[in-house]
Coordinates of C-alpha atoms in Angstrom, one line a residue:
M1 CA -62.4 -98.5 124.0
L2 CA -60.9 -95.8 126.1
E3 CA -61.3 -92.3 125.0
P4 CA -58.2 -90.1 124.4
T5 CA -56.7 -88.5 127.5
F6 CA -58.7 -85.5 128.5
Q7 CA -57.0 -82.4 129.9
T8 CA -58.4 -79.8 132.3
D9 CA -57.1 -77.6 135.2
V10 CA -59.1 -79.3 138.1
V11 CA -61.1 -82.6 138.2
V12 CA -64.0 -82.5 140.7
V13 CA -65.1 -86.1 141.7
G14 CA -68.7 -85.9 142.8
A15 CA -71.5 -83.7 141.7
G16 CA -73.3 -83.2 145.1
V17 CA -73.8 -79.6 146.4
A18 CA -70.1 -79.5 147.6
G19 CA -68.6 -80.5 144.3
L20 CA -71.0 -78.2 142.2
A21 CA -70.4 -75.3 144.5
A22 CA -66.7 -75.7 144.3
A23 CA -66.7 -75.9 140.5
H24 CA -68.7 -72.6 140.4
R25 CA -66.0 -70.8 142.5
L26 CA -63.2 -72.5 140.3
T27 CA -64.8 -71.6 137.0
G28 CA -65.6 -68.1 138.1
A29 CA -61.9 -67.5 138.8
G30 CA -61.0 -68.6 135.3
I31 CA -60.0 -72.2 136.2
A32 CA -61.2 -74.9 133.9
A33 CA -63.0 -77.5 136.0
T34 CA -64.6 -80.8 135.1
V35 CA -67.1 -82.6 137.4
L36 CA -67.4 -86.3 137.2
E37 CA -70.4 -88.0 138.7
A38 CA -71.1 -91.8 138.7
A39 CA -74.8 -91.4 139.0
P40 CA -77.1 -90.5 136.1
R41 CA -77.8 -87.1 137.6
P42 CA -76.2 -84.6 139.8
G43 CA -77.3 -83.9 143.6
G44 CA -76.1 -86.8 145.5
R45 CA -78.1 -87.2 148.7
M46 CA -79.8 -84.0 148.0
A47 CA -82.2 -85.6 145.5
T48 CA -85.9 -85.3 144.7
E49 CA -88.0 -88.0 143.1
E50 CA -90.9 -87.3 140.9
V51 CA -94.0 -89.6 141.3
D52 CA -97.3 -88.7 139.7
G53 CA -96.7 -85.1 139.9
F54 CA -95.4 -85.1 143.5
R55 CA -91.8 -84.1 144.2
L56 CA -90.6 -86.3 147.0
D57 CA -87.2 -85.7 148.8
R58 CA -85.1 -88.7 149.8
V59 CA -83.5 -87.2 152.9
G60 CA -85.2 -83.9 153.3
Q61 CA -82.7 -81.8 155.5
F62 CA -83.8 -78.4 156.4
L63 CA -82.3 -75.2 155.2
F64 CA -82.3 -71.9 157.1
T65 CA -82.4 -68.3 155.7
S66 CA -79.6 -67.6 158.2
Y67 CA -77.2 -69.9 156.4
P68 CA -74.5 -67.6 155.0
E69 CA -73.2 -69.9 152.3
L70 CA -76.7 -69.7 150.6
R71 CA -75.8 -66.0 149.9
L72 CA -72.1 -66.5 149.3
T73 CA -72.1 -69.4 146.9
P74 CA -72.0 -68.3 143.3
G75 CA -75.0 -69.8 141.3
L76 CA -77.4 -69.8 144.1
G77 CA -78.7 -66.2 143.6
S78 CA -82.0 -67.3 142.1
L79 CA -82.6 -70.1 144.7
A80 CA -86.3 -69.8 145.7
L81 CA -87.0 -70.9 149.3
R82 CA -90.3 -71.8 151.1
A83 CA -90.4 -71.1 154.8
F84 CA -92.2 -73.0 157.4
A85 CA -94.5 -71.3 159.8
P86 CA -92.5 -69.5 162.6
G87 CA -91.4 -71.9 165.3
V88 CA -92.6 -75.4 165.5
L89 CA -95.6 -77.4 166.7
L90 CA -95.1 -79.6 169.6
H91 CA -97.4 -82.6 170.3
S92 CA -97.8 -84.0 173.9
D93 CA -100.4 -85.8 175.7
G94 CA -102.9 -85.4 172.9
R95 CA -102.4 -81.6 172.5
R96 CA -100.4 -79.4 170.2
Q97 CA -98.7 -76.1 171.2
R98 CA -96.6 -73.8 169.1
A99 CA -93.1 -72.9 170.5
G100 CA -90.0 -71.1 169.4
A101 CA -91.9 -68.5 167.3
S102 CA -91.2 -65.4 169.4
A103 CA -87.4 -65.3 168.8
G104 CA -88.1 -62.9 165.9
G105 CA -85.2 -64.3 163.8
G106 CA -82.5 -63.5 166.4
S107 CA -82.8 -59.8 165.7
A108 CA -82.6 -57.0 168.3
R109 CA -86.4 -56.6 167.9
G110 CA -86.8 -60.3 168.6
A111 CA -84.8 -60.1 171.7
L112 CA -86.7 -57.0 172.9
H113 CA -90.0 -58.7 172.3
A114 CA -88.9 -61.6 174.4
V115 CA -87.7 -59.5 177.2
R116 CA -91.1 -57.6 177.2
A117 CA -93.0 -60.8 177.0
L118 CA -91.1 -62.1 180.1
A119 CA -91.8 -58.9 182.1
A120 CA -95.5 -59.2 181.2
A121 CA -95.8 -62.9 181.5
P122 CA -97.3 -63.0 184.9
R123 CA -100.2 -60.9 183.8
A124 CA -100.7 -62.4 180.4
V125 CA -103.8 -64.1 179.3
P126 CA -102.9 -67.3 177.3
R127 CA -104.1 -67.1 173.9
P128 CA -104.4 -69.8 171.1
A129 CA -101.1 -70.6 169.5
G130 CA -100.5 -70.5 165.7
G131 CA -104.1 -69.7 164.6
A132 CA -104.5 -72.9 162.7
R133 CA -107.8 -75.0 163.3
G134 CA -107.2 -77.6 166.0
L135 CA -104.2 -76.0 167.7
T136 CA -104.4 -75.6 171.5
G137 CA -104.8 -72.5 173.5
A138 CA -103.6 -72.2 177.0
P139 CA -101.3 -75.1 178.0
R140 CA -102.3 -77.4 180.8
A141 CA -100.5 -80.2 182.7
G142 CA -98.7 -82.4 180.2
A143 CA -98.3 -79.8 177.5
P144 CA -94.7 -79.5 176.2
L145 CA -94.2 -76.1 177.6
G146 CA -95.7 -74.4 180.6
G147 CA -97.4 -71.1 180.7
A148 CA -96.5 -67.6 179.5
V149 CA -93.5 -67.3 181.8
E150 CA -91.8 -70.5 180.4
Q151 CA -92.5 -69.6 176.9
A152 CA -91.2 -66.1 177.4
R153 CA -87.9 -67.5 178.9
L154 CA -87.6 -69.7 175.9
G155 CA -88.0 -66.8 173.6
A156 CA -85.4 -64.9 175.4
A157 CA -83.0 -67.8 175.4
L158 CA -83.5 -68.3 171.6
A159 CA -83.0 -64.6 171.0
R160 CA -79.7 -64.6 172.9
I161 CA -78.2 -67.6 171.0
G162 CA -79.4 -66.2 167.9
G163 CA -77.3 -63.1 168.5
T164 CA -74.3 -64.9 169.9
P165 CA -71.1 -64.7 167.7
V166 CA -70.2 -68.1 166.1
E167 CA -66.7 -67.9 167.7
R168 CA -68.1 -67.6 171.2
L169 CA -70.3 -70.7 170.6
L170 CA -67.3 -72.7 169.4
S171 CA -65.2 -71.7 172.5
R172 CA -67.7 -73.3 174.8
P173 CA -66.9 -76.5 176.5
E174 CA -67.9 -79.6 174.5
A175 CA -70.0 -82.4 175.5
P176 CA -72.8 -84.6 173.9
A177 CA -75.8 -82.4 173.2
G178 CA -78.2 -84.5 175.2
R179 CA -76.0 -84.0 178.3
A180 CA -75.4 -80.3 177.7
L181 CA -79.3 -79.6 177.7
A182 CA -79.2 -79.2 181.5
A183 CA -76.8 -76.2 181.2
R184 CA -79.3 -74.2 179.2
G185 CA -80.9 -72.5 182.3
L186 CA -84.4 -73.6 181.1
P187 CA -86.9 -75.7 183.0
A188 CA -86.5 -79.4 182.4
R189 CA -90.0 -79.5 180.8
T190 CA -88.7 -77.0 178.1
A191 CA -85.5 -78.8 177.7
D192 CA -87.1 -82.2 177.3
G193 CA -90.3 -81.1 175.6
F194 CA -88.8 -78.6 173.1
L195 CA -85.1 -78.6 172.8
R196 CA -84.6 -82.4 172.6
P197 CA -87.1 -83.0 169.9
L198 CA -86.0 -79.9 167.9
L199 CA -82.4 -80.7 168.0
A200 CA -83.2 -84.4 167.0
A201 CA -84.9 -83.0 164.0
L202 CA -82.2 -80.5 163.1
L203 CA -79.3 -82.9 163.7
C204 CA -81.1 -86.2 162.4
D205 CA -79.7 -87.5 165.8
P206 CA -82.5 -89.0 168.0
E207 CA -80.0 -89.8 170.8
L208 CA -78.4 -86.3 170.8
T209 CA -74.8 -87.7 170.8
T210 CA -73.9 -84.8 168.6
S211 CA -71.3 -82.3 169.9
S212 CA -72.9 -79.6 171.9
R213 CA -71.0 -77.0 169.8
C214 CA -72.6 -78.4 166.5
A215 CA -76.0 -78.4 168.4
D216 CA -75.5 -74.7 169.4
L217 CA -74.9 -73.9 165.8
A218 CA -78.0 -75.5 164.8
L219 CA -80.0 -73.7 167.5
R220 CA -78.4 -70.4 166.3
A221 CA -79.5 -71.0 162.8
F222 CA -82.9 -71.7 164.1
A223 CA -83.1 -68.7 166.2
S224 CA -81.6 -66.2 163.7
G225 CA -83.5 -67.3 160.5
R226 CA -86.5 -69.2 159.2
M227 CA -86.5 -72.8 158.5
C228 CA -87.2 -73.5 154.9
V229 CA -87.0 -76.0 151.9
P230 CA -86.0 -75.2 148.2
E231 CA -88.9 -74.7 146.2
G232 CA -89.5 -77.8 144.0
G233 CA -87.8 -80.1 146.2
A234 CA -84.3 -80.5 147.7
G235 CA -82.9 -81.5 144.3
A236 CA -83.7 -78.0 143.0
L237 CA -80.5 -76.7 144.7
P238 CA -78.0 -79.0 143.1
E239 CA -80.0 -78.7 139.7
L240 CA -79.6 -74.9 139.8
L241 CA -75.7 -75.2 140.5
A242 CA -75.4 -77.6 137.7
R243 CA -77.3 -75.4 135.1
G244 CA -75.3 -72.5 136.0
L245 CA -71.8 -74.1 135.1
P246 CA -70.3 -73.8 131.7
P247 CA -71.8 -76.4 129.2
G248 CA -69.9 -79.7 129.3
T249 CA -68.5 -79.1 132.8
V250 CA -70.6 -81.7 134.5
R251 CA -70.3 -85.4 133.2
T252 CA -72.7 -87.9 134.7
G253 CA -72.3 -91.7 134.4
V254 CA -68.6 -91.5 134.8
R255 CA -67.1 -94.0 137.4
V256 CA -63.9 -92.8 139.0
T257 CA -61.5 -95.8 139.8
G258 CA -58.3 -93.9 141.0
V259 CA -57.0 -90.5 141.6
S260 CA -53.6 -88.9 142.0
T261 CA -52.4 -85.2 142.1
T262 CA -52.2 -85.0 138.3
A263 CA -54.8 -87.4 136.9
V264 CA -58.1 -89.2 137.5
S265 CA -58.7 -92.8 136.1
T266 CA -62.2 -93.8 135.1
A267 CA -63.8 -97.1 134.4
E268 CA -65.3 -96.3 130.9
H269 CA -63.9 -93.0 129.9
G270 CA -60.1 -93.3 130.0
E271 CA -57.9 -90.9 132.0
F272 CA -58.5 -87.2 132.9
R273 CA -55.2 -85.3 133.2
C274 CA -55.2 -82.3 135.4
R275 CA -53.4 -80.0 137.7
A276 CA -55.4 -80.8 140.7
V277 CA -58.1 -83.1 141.9
L278 CA -60.9 -82.4 144.5
L279 CA -62.8 -85.3 146.0
A280 CA -66.3 -84.1 146.7
T281 CA -68.1 -87.5 147.3
D282 CA -69.4 -88.8 150.5
A283 CA -66.8 -89.9 153.1
R284 CA -67.0 -93.6 152.3
A285 CA -66.5 -93.1 148.5
A286 CA -63.6 -90.7 149.2
A287 CA -61.9 -93.3 151.4
E288 CA -62.2 -96.0 148.7
L289 CA -60.2 -93.7 146.4
L290 CA -57.9 -92.6 149.2
P291 CA -57.3 -95.5 151.8
G292 CA -56.7 -94.2 155.2
L293 CA -59.1 -91.3 155.0
R294 CA -61.3 -91.4 158.0
V295 CA -64.9 -92.5 157.4
P296 CA -67.3 -91.3 160.1
A297 CA -70.4 -93.2 161.2
C298 CA -73.7 -92.0 159.7
H299 CA -77.2 -91.5 161.0
P300 CA -79.7 -93.4 159.0
V301 CA -82.9 -91.5 158.0
T302 CA -86.2 -92.9 156.6
V303 CA -88.8 -90.5 154.9
V304 CA -92.2 -91.7 154.3
H305 CA -94.4 -89.7 151.9
H306 CA -98.2 -89.9 152.0
T307 CA -100.9 -88.0 150.0
T308 CA -104.5 -87.2 151.0
D309 CA -107.3 -85.0 149.7
E310 CA -108.1 -84.0 153.3
P311 CA -105.0 -82.4 154.7
P312 CA -104.5 -82.0 158.5
A313 CA -105.2 -78.5 159.7
T314 CA -101.7 -77.7 160.9
G315 CA -100.8 -75.3 158.0
A316 CA -97.1 -74.9 157.0
S317 CA -95.9 -75.9 160.4
L318 CA -93.2 -78.5 161.3
L319 CA -94.8 -81.0 164.0
L320 CA -92.5 -82.6 166.4
D321 CA -93.5 -85.4 168.9
A322 CA -92.4 -84.3 172.2
D323 CA -93.6 -87.5 173.8
R324 CA -91.5 -89.6 171.4
G325 CA -94.4 -91.9 171.4
G326 CA -93.8 -93.6 168.0
P327 CA -91.3 -93.9 165.1
V328 CA -92.0 -90.4 163.6
A329 CA -89.5 -87.6 164.8
H330 CA -91.1 -84.8 162.8
T331 CA -93.8 -84.5 160.1
A332 CA -95.3 -81.7 158.0
V333 CA -97.8 -81.1 155.3
V334 CA -95.1 -80.1 152.9
S335 CA -97.4 -79.0 150.1
A336 CA -98.6 -76.3 152.5
V337 CA -95.0 -75.1 152.7
D338 CA -94.3 -75.6 149.1
P339 CA -97.4 -76.0 146.8
T340 CA -95.3 -77.0 143.9
R341 CA -94.5 -80.3 145.4
A342 CA -98.0 -81.8 144.9
P343 CA -100.7 -81.6 142.2
Q344 CA -103.5 -79.3 142.7
G345 CA -106.1 -80.7 145.1
R346 CA -103.8 -83.1 146.7
A347 CA -101.7 -82.6 149.9
L348 CA -98.2 -84.2 150.4
V349 CA -97.4 -85.2 154.1
S350 CA -93.7 -86.0 154.6
S351 CA -92.7 -87.8 157.8
T352 CA -89.2 -88.6 159.1
V353 CA -88.1 -91.6 161.1
L354 CA -84.7 -91.2 162.6
G355 CA -82.5 -94.2 163.5
T356 CA -83.4 -97.8 162.6
P357 CA -87.0 -97.9 161.2
P358 CA -89.3 -100.4 162.7
D359 CA -90.7 -103.4 160.8
E360 CA -93.7 -102.5 158.7
V361 CA -92.5 -99.0 158.9
D362 CA -95.5 -97.6 156.9
T363 CA -98.0 -99.0 159.2
A364 CA -96.3 -97.9 162.2
V365 CA -95.9 -94.4 160.8
R366 CA -99.6 -94.2 159.9
M367 CA -100.6 -95.2 163.4
H368 CA -98.3 -92.6 164.9
L369 CA -99.4 -89.9 162.4
A370 CA -103.2 -90.5 163.3
R371 CA -102.2 -89.6 166.9
L372 CA -100.0 -86.6 166.1
Y373 CA -102.6 -85.0 163.7
G374 CA -105.7 -86.2 165.5
A375 CA -107.1 -87.5 162.2
S376 CA -107.6 -90.9 160.5
T377 CA -104.9 -91.8 158.1
A378 CA -106.6 -95.1 156.8
R379 CA -107.3 -93.5 153.4
W380 CA -104.0 -91.8 153.0
E381 CA -102.1 -93.2 149.9
T382 CA -98.4 -94.1 150.5
L383 CA -96.3 -92.6 147.7
A384 CA -92.8 -93.7 148.7
V385 CA -90.6 -94.9 151.5
H386 CA -87.1 -93.7 151.2
H387 CA -84.5 -95.2 153.6
T388 CA -80.9 -93.8 153.5
A389 CA -78.5 -95.9 155.7
E390 CA -75.8 -93.4 155.5
A391 CA -77.8 -90.1 155.4
V392 CA -76.0 -87.6 157.7
P393 CA -72.4 -88.0 159.1
V394 CA -72.1 -88.3 162.9
M395 CA -70.6 -85.3 164.8
R396 CA -69.8 -86.7 168.1
P397 CA -67.5 -84.8 170.4
P398 CA -64.7 -84.0 170.0
H399 CA -65.7 -82.8 166.6
D400 CA -63.4 -80.7 164.3
L401 CA -65.6 -78.3 162.4
R402 CA -62.8 -77.4 160.0
R403 CA -61.1 -80.7 159.1
P404 CA -58.4 -80.2 156.6
V405 CA -59.5 -79.9 152.9
R406 CA -56.0 -79.7 151.5
L407 CA -54.4 -83.1 151.8
L408 CA -51.4 -82.1 149.8
A409 CA -50.7 -79.9 146.9
G410 CA -52.8 -81.1 144.1
L411 CA -55.2 -83.3 146.1
Y412 CA -58.2 -81.9 148.0
V413 CA -61.3 -83.0 149.7
C414 CA -64.7 -81.4 150.7
G415 CA -68.2 -82.4 151.7
D416 CA -70.4 -82.3 154.9
H417 CA -68.0 -84.8 156.6
R418 CA -65.4 -82.1 156.7
D419 CA -67.3 -79.3 158.5
T420 CA -70.8 -79.7 159.8
S421 CA -73.3 -82.3 158.6
T422 CA -75.5 -79.8 157.0
V423 CA -76.1 -78.2 153.6
Q424 CA -74.2 -75.2 155.1
G425 CA -71.4 -77.3 156.0
A426 CA -71.1 -78.9 152.6
L427 CA -71.3 -75.4 150.9
H428 CA -68.6 -74.0 153.4
S429 CA -66.3 -77.0 152.9
A430 CA -66.5 -76.3 149.2
H431 CA -65.6 -72.7 149.7
R432 CA -62.5 -73.6 151.8
A433 CA -61.4 -76.3 149.2
S434 CA -61.8 -74.1 146.2
A435 CA -59.9 -71.3 148.0
A436 CA -57.1 -73.6 148.8
I437 CA -56.9 -74.9 145.1
L438 CA -56.9 -71.3 143.7
A439 CA -54.0 -70.4 146.1
D440 CA -52.0 -73.4 145.1
L441 CA -52.6 -72.9 141.4
G442 CA -51.6 -69.1 141.8
A443 CA -55.0 -67.9 140.6
A444 CA -55.3 -64.2 140.6
G445 CA -57.4 -62.8 143.5
S446 CA -57.1 -65.9 145.7
T447 CA -57.6 -65.1 149.5
H448 CA -57.2 -68.6 151.0
R449 CA -56.3 -69.0 154.5
A450 CA -55.5 -72.3 156.2
D451 CA -58.1 -71.7 158.8
P452 CA -60.9 -69.4 157.8
A453 CA -62.5 -67.1 160.4
P454 CA -65.4 -69.0 162.2
T455 CA -67.6 -66.1 161.5
T456 CA -68.0 -67.5 158.1
H457 CA -69.2 -70.8 159.3
A458 CA -72.6 -70.2 161.0
A459 CA -73.9 -73.6 160.5

């Protein structure tokens, strides 16, 4: 039996981070909002699975302390972030070398440090990188980066992009990111051995077909902040948003079958009457409800989780394969970054495969990890293999970083497919959509602009 018609101001379809963030802004402005989610729990692709005391992310995109929307989104004030060690570890020719740690978060102090290092580089004596057991000292032929001069130039370049205003980055000519690497002014060894694997990890794009402007934004986030993950798993972020909403706002297990500007039809729960509808689903689900809405292609991502009682001695570092000699694009001892993700005495190693995974993916990943970590993986236990075919929307050039969120009065859409394919992009699109709704509903204090200033969108 259908329930009686339910009345609210705004129905938000989808309880991912975009929908939940938009609901926070609406309810905070005095607008009654109801969030409908077909799945049994909120979170969307930002989900965490619990297995025997381990907390395993399904996609595991990175956050950065420099993401503005983490500070601007209501409900995220108590979000706990766990940071990776500065920079990344690069593996090449059987050796590991730390890179990108000298930018200093993009601050003026970091830029000064890089410039001083560049000036002193010819006289510098190479020292062991990172300090963790097993890391390399002075690089030799075959290392991802050269000596102190090349590393200092890299630090200076990162400091510059970390301090570049977003609007200046967005005014640059646009090309595929892989083709634009040559214009960085860095040695080919640095571009191929550092920038290429780093950008592939940040964009989930192994071929670097992403717009160079989006790649610049990703590098800016890396250079101006610390790479981090939510404490307790990626799902902790949407869980926090959901808990902060008024009781009864989020309704799970509700399948939406149709939308209009004044109502939402559901399969089992009747009709929800409203003054506006916000589609906050992924692009494909949104297009099923609104035929004609463009559906971008997506990058597939596979995350393989292992546990061991003898963790590799890389500490809380993200390890990238500069040689691209196997299926793993990046890997980390995640429990060293966030100890809450594994039971005491056990280590959680999470590794990401970008693109189509190979056959017998766990075997191929184990063989690759043995080379990357320089340790046997024969006794490691496989906890889960999570493959997400449509994990991250593609951002090929030309890419509109501010696709319209207001389709017409009363009907709106948001999500990472409207801005950048990041958590920052999802939150920012929710910011834009909720501002448009508040303006159209005549809510007091609304300051919506059709095209918000790009300085609010440092993705």
